[in-house]
Coordinates of N, CA, C and O and ligand atoms in Angstrom, one line a residue:
X1 N -10.6 8.3 -32.2 CA -11.5 9.3 -32.6 C -10.8 10.4 -33.4 O -9.6 10.6 -33.1
X2 N -11.4 11.0 -34.3 CA -10.8 12.1 -35.0 C -10.4 13.2 -34.1 O -11.1 13.7 -33.2
X3 N -9.0 13.6 -34.2 CA -8.4 14.5 -33.2 C -9.1 15.8 -33.1 O -9.2 16.4 -32.1
X4 N -9.4 16.4 -34.3 CA -10.0 17.7 -34.4 C -11.4 17.7 -33.7 O -11.7 18.7 -32.9
X5 N -12.1 16.7 -33.9 CA -13.5 16.6 -33.2 C -13.3 16.5 -31.7 O -14.0 17.1 -30.9
X6 N -12.3 15.7 -31.3 CA -12.0 15.5 -29.9 C -11.6 16.8 -29.2 O -12.1 17.2 -28.1
X7 N -10.7 17.6 -29.9 CA -10.3 18.8 -29.4 C -11.5 19.9 -29.4 O -11.6 20.6 -28.4
X8 N -12.3 19.8 -30.3 CA -13.5 20.7 -30.4 C -14.4 20.4 -29.2 O -14.8 21.3 -28.4
X9 N -14.6 19.1 -28.9 CA -15.5 18.8 -27.8 C -14.8 19.2 -26.4 O -15.5 19.8 -25.6
X10 N -13.5 18.9 -26.3 CA -12.8 19.2 -25.1 C -12.9 20.7 -24.8 O -13.2 21.2 -23.7
X11 N -12.6 21.5 -25.8 CA -12.6 23.0 -25.7 C -14.0 23.5 -25.4 O -14.1 24.3 -24.5
X12 N -15.0 23.0 -26.0 CA -16.4 23.4 -25.8 C -16.8 23.1 -24.3 O -17.4 24.0 -23.7
X13 N -16.4 22.0 -23.8 CA -16.7 21.6 -22.4 C -16.0 22.5 -21.5 O -16.5 23.0 -20.5
X14 N -14.7 22.6 -21.7 CA -13.9 23.5 -20.8 C -14.3 24.9 -20.7 O -14.3 25.6 -19.7
X15 N -14.6 25.5 -21.9 CA -15.0 26.9 -21.9 C -16.5 27.1 -21.8 O -17.0 28.2 -22.0
X16 N -17.3 26.0 -21.4 CA -18.8 26.1 -21.5 C -19.4 27.2 -20.7 O -20.5 27.7 -21.2
X17 N -18.8 27.6 -19.7 CA -19.5 28.7 -18.9 C -18.9 30.0 -19.2 O -19.2 31.0 -18.4
X18 N -18.1 30.2 -20.2 CA -17.4 31.5 -20.5 C -18.0 32.1 -21.7 O -18.3 31.4 -22.7
X19 N -18.0 33.5 -21.7 CA -18.4 34.2 -22.8 C -17.2 35.1 -23.3 O -16.3 35.4 -22.4
X20 N -17.2 35.5 -24.5 CA -16.2 36.5 -25.0 C -16.5 37.9 -24.3 O -17.6 38.0 -23.7
X21 N -15.6 38.8 -24.5 CA -15.8 40.1 -23.8 C -16.9 41.0 -24.4 O -17.1 42.0 -23.9
X22 N -17.5 40.5 -25.5 CA -18.7 41.3 -26.0 C -19.9 41.0 -25.1 O -20.9 41.6 -25.3
X23 N -19.7 40.0 -24.2 CA -20.7 39.7 -23.3 C -21.8 38.7 -23.7 O -22.6 38.2 -23.0
X24 N -21.7 38.3 -25.0 CA -22.8 37.3 -25.5 C -22.2 36.2 -26.3 O -22.9 35.1 -26.2
X25 N -21.1 36.3 -26.9 CA -20.6 35.2 -27.8 C -20.0 34.1 -26.9 O -19.1 34.3 -26.1
X26 N -20.5 32.8 -27.0 CA -19.9 31.7 -26.3 C -18.4 31.6 -26.6 O -17.9 31.8 -27.8
X27 N -17.6 31.4 -25.5 CA -16.1 31.5 -25.6 C -15.5 30.7 -26.8 O -14.6 31.0 -27.5
X28 N -16.1 29.4 -26.9 CA -15.5 28.4 -27.8 C -15.5 28.9 -29.2 O -14.7 28.4 -30.1
X29 N -16.4 29.9 -29.6 CA -16.4 30.4 -31.0 C -15.0 30.9 -31.3 O -14.5 30.8 -32.5
X30 N -14.3 31.5 -30.4 CA -13.0 32.0 -30.6 C -11.9 31.0 -31.0 O -11.3 31.0 -32.0
X31 N -11.7 29.9 -30.2 CA -10.7 28.9 -30.6 C -11.1 28.2 -31.9 O -10.3 27.8 -32.7
X32 N -12.5 28.1 -32.1 CA -12.9 27.5 -33.4 C -12.5 28.4 -34.5 O -12.0 28.0 -35.6
X33 N -12.7 29.7 -34.3 CA -12.3 30.7 -35.4 C -10.8 30.7 -35.6 O -10.3 30.8 -36.8
X34 N -10.0 30.5 -34.5 CA -8.5 30.5 -34.7 C -8.2 29.2 -35.6 O -7.3 29.4 -36.5
X35 N -8.8 28.1 -35.4 CA -8.5 26.9 -36.2 C -8.9 27.1 -37.6 O -8.2 26.8 -38.6
X36 N -10.1 27.8 -37.8 CA -10.6 28.1 -39.2 C -9.7 29.0 -39.9 O -9.4 28.9 -41.1
X37 N -9.2 30.1 -39.2 CA -8.2 31.0 -39.9 C -7.0 30.3 -40.3 O -6.5 30.5 -41.4
X38 N -6.5 29.4 -39.5 CA -5.3 28.6 -39.9 C -5.5 27.8 -41.1 O -4.7 27.7 -42.0
X39 N -6.7 27.2 -41.1 CA -7.0 26.3 -42.3 C -7.3 27.1 -43.5 O -6.7 26.9 -44.6
X40 N -8.2 28.1 -43.4 CA -8.7 28.8 -44.6 C -7.8 29.9 -45.1 O -7.7 30.1 -46.3
X41 N -7.1 30.6 -44.2 CA -6.2 31.6 -44.7 C -4.8 31.1 -44.8 O -4.1 31.3 -45.7
X42 N -4.4 30.4 -43.8 CA -3.0 29.9 -43.7 C -2.8 28.6 -44.5 O -1.6 28.2 -44.7
X43 N -3.8 27.9 -44.9 CA -3.6 26.7 -45.6 C -3.0 25.5 -44.8 O -2.5 24.6 -45.3
X44 N -3.2 25.6 -43.5 CA -2.6 24.6 -42.6 C -3.6 23.4 -42.5 O -4.8 23.6 -42.2
X45 N -3.0 22.2 -42.7 CA -3.9 21.0 -42.6 C -3.3 20.0 -41.6 O -3.8 18.9 -41.5
X46 N -2.3 20.4 -40.9 CA -1.7 19.6 -39.8 C -2.7 19.5 -38.7 O -3.0 20.4 -38.0
X47 N -3.2 18.3 -38.5 CA -4.3 18.1 -37.5 C -3.9 18.4 -36.1 O -4.7 18.9 -35.2
X48 N -2.6 18.2 -35.7 CA -2.2 18.5 -34.4 C -2.1 20.1 -34.2 O -2.4 20.6 -33.1
X49 N -1.7 20.8 -35.2 CA -1.6 22.3 -35.1 C -3.1 22.8 -35.0 O -3.4 23.7 -34.2
X50 N -4.0 22.3 -35.8 CA -5.4 22.7 -35.8 C -6.0 22.4 -34.4 O -6.8 23.2 -33.8
X51 N -5.6 21.2 -33.8 CA -6.1 20.9 -32.5 C -5.6 21.7 -31.4 O -6.3 22.2 -30.5
X52 N -4.3 22.1 -31.5 CA -3.7 23.0 -30.6 C -4.4 24.4 -30.6 O -4.6 25.0 -29.6
X53 N -4.8 24.8 -31.8 CA -5.5 26.1 -32.0 C -6.8 26.0 -31.2 O -7.2 26.9 -30.5
X54 N -7.5 24.8 -31.3 CA -8.8 24.7 -30.6 C -8.6 24.7 -29.1 O -9.5 25.1 -28.4
X55 N -7.4 24.3 -28.6 CA -7.2 24.1 -27.2 C -6.3 25.3 -26.6 O -6.0 25.3 -25.5
X56 N -6.0 26.3 -27.5 CA -4.9 27.2 -27.1 C -5.2 28.1 -25.8 O -4.3 28.5 -25.2
X57 N -6.5 28.3 -25.5 CA -6.8 29.0 -24.3 C -7.2 28.2 -23.1 O -7.7 28.7 -22.1
X58 N -7.2 26.9 -23.2 CA -7.7 26.0 -22.2 C -6.9 26.0 -20.9 O -7.5 26.1 -19.8
X59 N -5.6 26.0 -21.0 CA -4.8 26.0 -19.8 C -4.8 27.4 -19.1 O -5.0 27.5 -17.9
X60 N -4.8 28.4 -20.0 CA -4.8 29.8 -19.4 C -6.1 30.2 -18.8 O -6.1 30.8 -17.7
X61 N -7.2 29.7 -19.3 CA -8.5 30.3 -18.9 C -9.5 29.3 -18.3 O -10.7 29.6 -18.0
X62 N -9.1 28.0 -18.2 CA -10.1 27.0 -17.6 C -9.3 26.1 -16.7 O -8.1 26.4 -16.4
X63 N -10.0 25.1 -16.1 CA -9.2 24.2 -15.2 C -8.4 23.2 -15.8 O -7.8 22.3 -15.2
X64 N -8.3 23.2 -17.2 CA -7.4 22.2 -17.9 C -6.0 22.4 -17.5 O -5.5 23.5 -17.3
X65 N -5.3 21.2 -17.4 CA -3.9 21.2 -17.0 C -3.0 20.7 -18.2 O -3.6 20.0 -19.1
X66 N -1.7 21.1 -18.2 CA -0.8 20.6 -19.2 C -0.8 19.0 -19.2 O -0.8 18.4 -20.3
X67 N -0.8 18.4 -18.0 CA -0.8 17.0 -17.9 C -2.1 16.4 -18.6 O -2.0 15.3 -19.3
X68 N -3.2 17.0 -18.4 CA -4.4 16.5 -19.0 C -4.4 16.6 -20.5 O -4.8 15.7 -21.2
X69 N -3.9 17.7 -21.0 CA -3.7 17.9 -22.5 C -2.8 16.8 -23.0 O -3.0 16.2 -24.1
X70 N -1.7 16.6 -22.3 CA -0.7 15.6 -22.7 C -1.3 14.2 -22.7 O -1.2 13.5 -23.8
X71 N -2.1 13.8 -21.7 CA -2.7 12.5 -21.6 C -3.7 12.4 -22.8 O -3.8 11.3 -23.4
X72 N -4.5 13.4 -23.0 CA -5.6 13.3 -24.0 C -5.1 13.5 -25.4 O -5.7 12.9 -26.4
X73 N -4.1 14.3 -25.6 CA -3.8 14.7 -27.0 C -2.3 14.6 -27.4 O -2.0 14.8 -28.5
X74 N -1.5 14.2 -26.4 CA -0.1 13.9 -26.7 C 0.8 15.1 -26.5 O 0.4 16.2 -26.3
X75 N 2.2 14.9 -26.5 CA 3.1 15.9 -26.0 C 3.3 17.0 -27.0 O 3.7 18.1 -26.6
X76 N 3.1 16.7 -28.4 CA 3.4 17.9 -29.3 C 2.3 18.9 -29.1 O 2.6 20.2 -29.0
X77 N 1.0 18.5 -28.9 CA -0.1 19.5 -28.7 C 0.1 20.2 -27.4 O 0.0 21.4 -27.3
X78 N 0.5 19.4 -26.4 CA 0.6 20.0 -25.1 C 1.7 21.1 -25.1 O 1.5 22.2 -24.6
X79 N 2.8 20.8 -25.8 CA 3.9 21.7 -25.9 C 3.5 23.0 -26.6 O 3.8 24.1 -26.2
X80 N 2.7 22.9 -27.7 CA 2.2 24.1 -28.4 C 1.3 25.0 -27.5 O 1.5 26.1 -27.4
X81 N 0.4 24.3 -26.8 CA -0.6 25.0 -26.0 C 0.2 25.7 -24.8 O -0.1 26.8 -24.5
X82 N 1.2 25.0 -24.3 CA 2.0 25.6 -23.1 C 2.7 26.9 -23.6 O 2.8 27.8 -22.9
X83 N 3.2 26.8 -24.8 CA 4.0 27.9 -25.4 C 3.0 29.2 -25.5 O 3.5 30.3 -25.5
X84 N 1.7 28.9 -25.6 CA 0.7 30.0 -25.9 C 0.1 30.4 -24.6 O -0.9 31.2 -24.6
X85 N 0.4 29.8 -23.4 CA -0.2 30.1 -22.2 C 0.6 31.2 -21.4 O 1.7 31.1 -21.1
X86 N -0.1 32.3 -21.1 CA 0.4 33.4 -20.3 C 0.6 32.9 -18.9 O -0.2 32.2 -18.4
X87 N 1.7 33.4 -18.3 CA 2.0 33.0 -16.9 C 1.2 34.0 -16.0 O 1.5 35.2 -15.9
X88 N 0.1 33.5 -15.3 CA -0.7 34.3 -14.6 C -0.1 34.9 -13.3 O -0.7 35.7 -12.6
X89 N 1.1 34.4 -12.9 CA 1.8 35.0 -11.8 C 2.4 36.3 -12.1 O 2.8 37.0 -11.2
X90 N 2.6 36.6 -13.4 CA 3.1 37.9 -13.8 C 2.0 38.9 -13.7 O 0.8 38.6 -13.9
X91 N 2.3 40.2 -13.6 CA 1.3 41.3 -13.6 C 0.8 41.4 -15.0 O 1.5 40.9 -16.0
X92 N -0.3 42.2 -15.2 CA -0.8 42.5 -16.5 C 0.3 43.0 -17.5 O 0.5 42.4 -18.6
X93 N 1.0 44.0 -17.1 CA 1.9 44.6 -18.0 C 3.2 43.7 -18.2 O 3.7 43.7 -19.2
X94 N 3.6 42.9 -17.2 CA 4.7 42.0 -17.4 C 4.2 40.9 -18.4 O 5.1 40.5 -19.2
X95 N 3.0 40.4 -18.3 CA 2.6 39.4 -19.3 C 2.6 39.9 -20.7 O 3.0 39.3 -21.6
X96 N 2.1 41.2 -20.8 CA 2.1 41.8 -22.2 C 3.5 42.0 -22.7 O 3.8 41.7 -23.8
X97 N 4.4 42.4 -21.9 CA 5.8 42.6 -22.3 C 6.5 41.2 -22.5 O 7.3 41.1 -23.5
X98 N 6.1 40.2 -21.8 CA 6.7 38.9 -22.0 C 6.4 38.4 -23.4 O 7.2 37.8 -24.1
X99 N 5.1 38.6 -23.9 CA 4.8 38.1 -25.2 C 5.7 38.8 -26.3 O 6.1 38.1 -27.2
X100 N 5.9 40.1 -26.1 CA 6.8 40.8 -27.0 C 8.2 40.2 -27.0 O 8.8 39.8 -28.0
X101 N 8.7 40.1 -25.7 CA 10.1 39.7 -25.6 C 10.3 38.3 -26.1 O 11.4 38.0 -26.6
X102 N 9.4 37.4 -25.9 CA 9.6 36.0 -26.2 C 9.1 35.5 -27.6 O 9.3 34.4 -27.9
X103 N 8.5 36.5 -28.3 CA 7.9 36.1 -29.6 C 9.0 35.5 -30.5 O 8.7 34.5 -31.2
X104 N 10.2 36.0 -30.5 CA 11.3 35.4 -31.4 C 11.6 34.0 -31.1 O 12.2 33.3 -32.0
X105 N 11.3 33.6 -29.9 CA 11.7 32.2 -29.5 C 10.6 31.2 -29.7 O 10.8 30.0 -29.4
X106 N 9.4 31.6 -30.2 CA 8.4 30.6 -30.3 C 8.7 29.6 -31.5 O 9.4 29.9 -32.5
X107 N 8.2 28.4 -31.3 CA 8.3 27.4 -32.3 C 7.5 27.8 -33.5 O 6.6 28.6 -33.4
X108 N 7.7 27.1 -34.7 CA 6.9 27.5 -35.9 C 5.4 27.2 -35.6 O 4.6 28.0 -36.0
X109 N 5.1 26.1 -35.0 CA 3.7 25.7 -34.7 C 3.1 26.7 -33.8 O 1.9 27.1 -34.1
X110 N 3.7 27.1 -32.7 CA 3.1 28.1 -31.8 C 3.0 29.4 -32.5 O 2.0 30.1 -32.3
X111 N 3.9 29.8 -33.3 CA 3.8 31.1 -34.1 C 2.6 31.1 -35.0 O 1.8 32.1 -35.0
X112 N 2.3 30.0 -35.6 CA 1.1 29.9 -36.5 C -0.1 30.2 -35.7 O -1.0 31.0 -36.1
X113 N -0.2 29.5 -34.6 CA -1.5 29.7 -33.8 C -1.5 31.1 -33.2 O -2.5 31.7 -33.1
X114 N -0.4 31.6 -32.8 CA -0.3 33.0 -32.2 C -0.8 34.0 -33.3 O -1.6 34.9 -32.9
X115 N -0.4 33.9 -34.5 CA -0.8 34.9 -35.5 C -2.3 34.8 -35.7 O -3.1 35.8 -35.7
X116 N -2.8 33.5 -35.8 CA -4.2 33.3 -36.1 C -5.0 33.8 -34.8 O -6.1 34.4 -35.0
X117 N -4.5 33.7 -33.7 CA -5.1 34.2 -32.4 C -5.3 35.7 -32.5 O -6.3 36.3 -32.2
X118 N -4.2 36.3 -32.9 CA -4.2 37.8 -33.0 C -5.2 38.3 -34.1 O -5.9 39.3 -33.9
X119 N -5.2 37.5 -35.2 CA -6.2 37.9 -36.3 C -7.6 37.8 -35.7 O -8.4 38.7 -35.9
X120 N -7.9 36.7 -35.0 CA -9.2 36.5 -34.4 C -9.6 37.6 -33.5 O -10.7 38.2 -33.5
X121 N -8.6 38.0 -32.6 CA -8.9 39.0 -31.5 C -9.1 40.4 -32.2 O -10.0 41.1 -31.8
X122 N -8.3 40.7 -33.2 CA -8.4 42.0 -33.8 C -9.7 42.1 -34.6 O -10.4 43.1 -34.6
X123 N -10.0 41.0 -35.3 CA -11.3 40.9 -36.0 C -12.5 41.1 -35.0 O -13.4 41.9 -35.3
X124 N -12.4 40.5 -33.8 CA -13.5 40.7 -32.8 C -13.5 42.1 -32.3 O -14.6 42.7 -32.1
X125 N -12.3 42.7 -32.2 CA -12.3 44.2 -31.7 C -13.0 45.0 -32.7 O -13.7 46.0 -32.4
X126 N -12.9 44.7 -34.0 CA -13.6 45.5 -35.0 C -15.1 45.2 -35.1 O -15.9 46.1 -35.2
X127 N -15.4 43.9 -35.0 CA -16.8 43.5 -35.1 C -17.6 43.4 -33.9 O -18.8 43.7 -33.8
X128 N -17.0 42.9 -32.8 CA -17.7 42.5 -31.5 C -16.9 43.1 -30.4 O -16.5 42.3 -29.5
X129 N -16.7 44.3 -30.3 CA -15.7 44.8 -29.3 C -16.2 44.6 -27.9 O -17.4 44.7 -27.6
X130 N -15.2 44.5 -27.0 CA -15.6 44.3 -25.5 C -16.5 45.5 -25.1 O -16.2 46.7 -25.5
X131 N -17.5 45.2 -24.3 CA -18.5 46.2 -24.0 C -17.9 47.4 -23.3 O -18.4 48.5 -23.6
X132 N -16.9 47.2 -22.5 CA -16.4 48.3 -21.7 C -15.1 48.9 -22.4 O -14.3 49.6 -21.6
X133 N -14.8 48.6 -23.6 CA -13.5 49.2 -24.2 C -13.9 50.4 -25.1 O -14.8 50.3 -26.0
X134 N -13.1 51.5 -25.0 CA -13.3 52.6 -25.9 C -12.3 52.4 -27.0 O -11.5 51.5 -27.1
X135 N -12.4 53.4 -28.0 CA -11.5 53.3 -29.1 C -10.0 53.3 -28.8 O -9.2 52.6 -29.4
X136 N -9.6 54.1 -27.7 CA -8.2 54.1 -27.4 C -7.7 52.8 -26.8 O -6.6 52.4 -27.2
X137 N -8.6 52.1 -26.1 CA -8.2 50.8 -25.5 C -8.1 49.8 -26.7 O -7.1 48.9 -26.7
X138 N -9.0 49.8 -27.7 CA -8.9 49.0 -28.9 C -7.6 49.2 -29.6 O -6.9 48.3 -30.0
X139 N -7.3 50.5 -29.8 CA -6.0 50.9 -30.5 C -4.8 50.4 -29.8 O -3.8 49.9 -30.4
X140 N -4.8 50.5 -28.5 CA -3.7 50.1 -27.6 C -3.5 48.6 -27.8 O -2.3 48.1 -27.9
X141 N -4.6 47.8 -27.8 CA -4.5 46.3 -28.0 C -3.9 46.0 -29.4 O -3.0 45.2 -29.5
X142 N -4.4 46.7 -30.4 CA -4.0 46.4 -31.7 C -2.5 46.8 -31.9 O -1.7 46.0 -32.5
X143 N -2.1 47.9 -31.3 CA -0.6 48.3 -31.4 C 0.3 47.2 -30.7 O 1.3 46.8 -31.2
X144 N -0.3 46.7 -29.6 CA 0.5 45.7 -28.8 C 0.6 44.4 -29.6 O 1.6 43.8 -29.8
X145 N -0.6 44.0 -30.2 CA -0.6 42.8 -31.0 C 0.4 42.9 -32.2 O 1.1 41.9 -32.5
X146 N 0.5 44.1 -32.8 CA 1.4 44.3 -33.9 C 2.8 44.2 -33.4 O 3.6 43.6 -34.1
X147 N 3.1 44.7 -32.2 CA 4.5 44.6 -31.7 C 4.9 43.1 -31.5 O 6.0 42.7 -31.7
X148 N 3.9 42.3 -31.0 CA 4.2 40.8 -30.8 C 4.4 40.2 -32.2 O 5.4 39.5 -32.4
X149 N 3.5 40.4 -33.1 CA 3.6 39.7 -34.4 C 4.9 40.2 -35.2 O 5.5 39.4 -35.9
X150 N 5.2 41.4 -35.1 CA 6.5 42.0 -35.7 C 7.7 41.2 -35.3 O 8.6 41.0 -36.1
X151 N 7.7 40.6 -34.0 CA 8.9 39.9 -33.5 C 8.8 38.4 -33.7 O 9.7 37.7 -33.3
X152 N 7.7 37.9 -34.2 CA 7.5 36.5 -34.3 C 8.3 36.0 -35.5 O 8.5 36.8 -36.5
X153 N 8.8 34.8 -35.5 CA 9.5 34.2 -36.7 C 8.5 34.3 -37.9 O 7.3 34.2 -37.8
X154 N 9.0 34.6 -39.1 CA 8.2 34.6 -40.3 C 7.9 33.2 -40.8 O 8.8 32.5 -41.2
X155 N 6.7 32.8 -40.7 CA 6.4 31.3 -40.9 C 5.3 31.1 -42.0 O 5.2 30.0 -42.5
X156 N 4.5 32.1 -42.3 CA 3.4 31.9 -43.2 C 2.9 33.3 -43.7 O 2.3 34.1 -43.1
X157 N 3.3 33.5 -45.0 CA 3.1 34.9 -45.6 C 1.6 35.2 -45.6 O 1.3 36.4 -45.5
X158 N 0.8 34.2 -45.9 CA -0.7 34.5 -46.1 C -1.3 35.0 -44.7 O -2.0 36.0 -44.7
X159 N -0.9 34.4 -43.7 CA -1.4 34.8 -42.3 C -0.8 36.2 -42.0 O -1.6 37.1 -41.5
X160 N 0.5 36.4 -42.2 CA 1.1 37.7 -41.9 C 0.5 38.8 -42.7 O 0.1 39.8 -42.1
X161 N 0.3 38.6 -44.0 CA -0.4 39.6 -44.8 C -1.8 39.9 -44.3 O -2.2 41.1 -44.2
X162 N -2.5 38.9 -44.0 CA -3.9 39.1 -43.5 C -3.9 39.9 -42.2 O -4.7 40.8 -42.1
X163 N -3.0 39.6 -41.3 CA -2.9 40.3 -40.1 C -2.6 41.8 -40.3 O -3.3 42.7 -39.8
X164 N -1.6 42.1 -41.2 CA -1.2 43.5 -41.4 C -2.3 44.2 -42.1 O -2.5 45.4 -41.9
X165 N -3.0 43.6 -43.1 CA -4.1 44.3 -43.8 C -5.2 44.7 -42.8 O -5.7 45.7 -42.9
X166 N -5.4 43.8 -41.9 CA -6.5 44.0 -40.9 C -6.1 45.2 -40.0 O -6.9 46.1 -39.8
X167 N -4.8 45.2 -39.5 CA -4.3 46.3 -38.7 C -4.4 47.6 -39.4 O -4.8 48.6 -38.9
X168 N -3.9 47.6 -40.6 CA -3.9 48.8 -41.4 C -5.3 49.3 -41.7 O -5.5 50.5 -41.8
X169 N -6.3 48.4 -41.9 CA -7.7 48.9 -42.1 C -8.2 49.6 -40.9 O -9.2 50.3 -41.0
X170 N -7.7 49.3 -39.7 CA -8.2 49.9 -38.5 C -7.6 51.3 -38.3 O -8.3 52.2 -37.8
X171 N -6.3 51.5 -38.7 CA -5.6 52.8 -38.4 C -6.4 54.0 -39.1 O -6.9 53.8 -40.1
Ligands
LIG201 P1 -6.5 42.0 -22.1 O1 -5.8 43.1 -22.9 O2 -5.7 40.8 -21.8 O3 -7.8 41.5 -22.9 C1 -7.7 41.2 -24.2 C2 -7.8 39.7 -24.4 O4 -9.2 39.4 -24.2 C3 -7.6 39.3 -25.8 O5 -6.2 39.0 -26.0 C4 -8.4 38.0 -25.9 O6 -7.6 37.0 -25.3 C5 -9.6 38.3 -25.0 N1 -10.9 38.6 -25.6 C6 -12.1 38.2 -25.1 N2 -13.1 38.7 -25.8 C7 -12.6 39.5 -26.8 C8 -13.2 40.3 -27.8 N3 -14.5 40.4 -28.0 N4 -12.3 41.1 -28.6 C9 -11.0 41.0 -28.4 N5 -10.4 40.2 -27.4 C10 -11.2 39.5 -26.6 O7 -7.0 42.7 -20.8 P2 -8.2 42.4 -19.8 O8 -9.4 43.2 -20.4 O9 -8.4 41.0 -19.6 O10 -7.7 43.2 -18.6 C11 -7.1 42.6 -17.5 C12 -7.0 43.6 -16.3 O11 -6.1 44.6 -16.6 C13 -8.3 44.3 -16.1 O12 -8.6 44.4 -14.8 C14 -8.1 45.7 -16.8 O13 -9.0 46.6 -16.2 C15 -6.7 45.9 -16.4 N6 -5.9 46.8 -17.2 C16 -6.4 47.6 -18.2 C17 -5.6 48.4 -19.0 C18 -6.2 49.3 -20.0 O14 -7.4 49.7 -19.9 N7 -5.5 49.5 -21.1 C19 -4.2 48.5 -18.8 C20 -3.8 47.7 -17.7 C21 -4.6 46.9 -17.0 P3 -7.7 35.4 -25.7 O15 -7.0 35.2 -27.0 O16 -6.9 34.8 -24.6 O17 -9.1 35.1 -25.8
LIG202 ZN1 -7.1 33.2 -27.9

């Protein structure tokens, strides 16, 4: 089966009962938007990277496991998704700091998905912001996202430019 369609179905099923923090958007719209950003802005056509984008929040936010992703999609996709999965055993602030500290160690593939993820989230904050977030909380998130992206390996100028333009339009 086409890998991207299979990843879309898997992600839609795993996230089926979840909404984004605007309270109304089905969660799967976000991983689909991350894959579309990679394709349309980043020019990425590697099906495994686009599938990893579709799956990037499944281990973190659903009952999907790394073994399941490995079995269904292979070890390269599993490894990209694992790199993008926050360790829930850490506290909120430790998780946020971990992303900043470990950004320089990300693989090229995980970096691409990470930038597209932050582009999607910052776009959502501008268009469909979480119901209980005020402007200060949005600004705090955007400043943190910028600190993460600043430390990522430079892998795709178009994605990086798009991210910084978005951030600068918010300031
Ligand atoms: P986060 O900062 O982790 O929430 C942001 C994440 O939510 C994004 O990275 C994105 O993750 C996801 N998301 C879902 N919908 C949207 C949307 N519409 N726009 C942008 N991003 C979206 O913190 P939480 O809100 O999950 O907070 C966790 C806990 O920490 C809460 O109990 C909170 O009260 C507490 N806390 C709050 C602080 C504050 O107010 N500054 C500080 C410290 C703790 P993804 O890519 O995974 O979808
Ligand atoms: Zn995400």
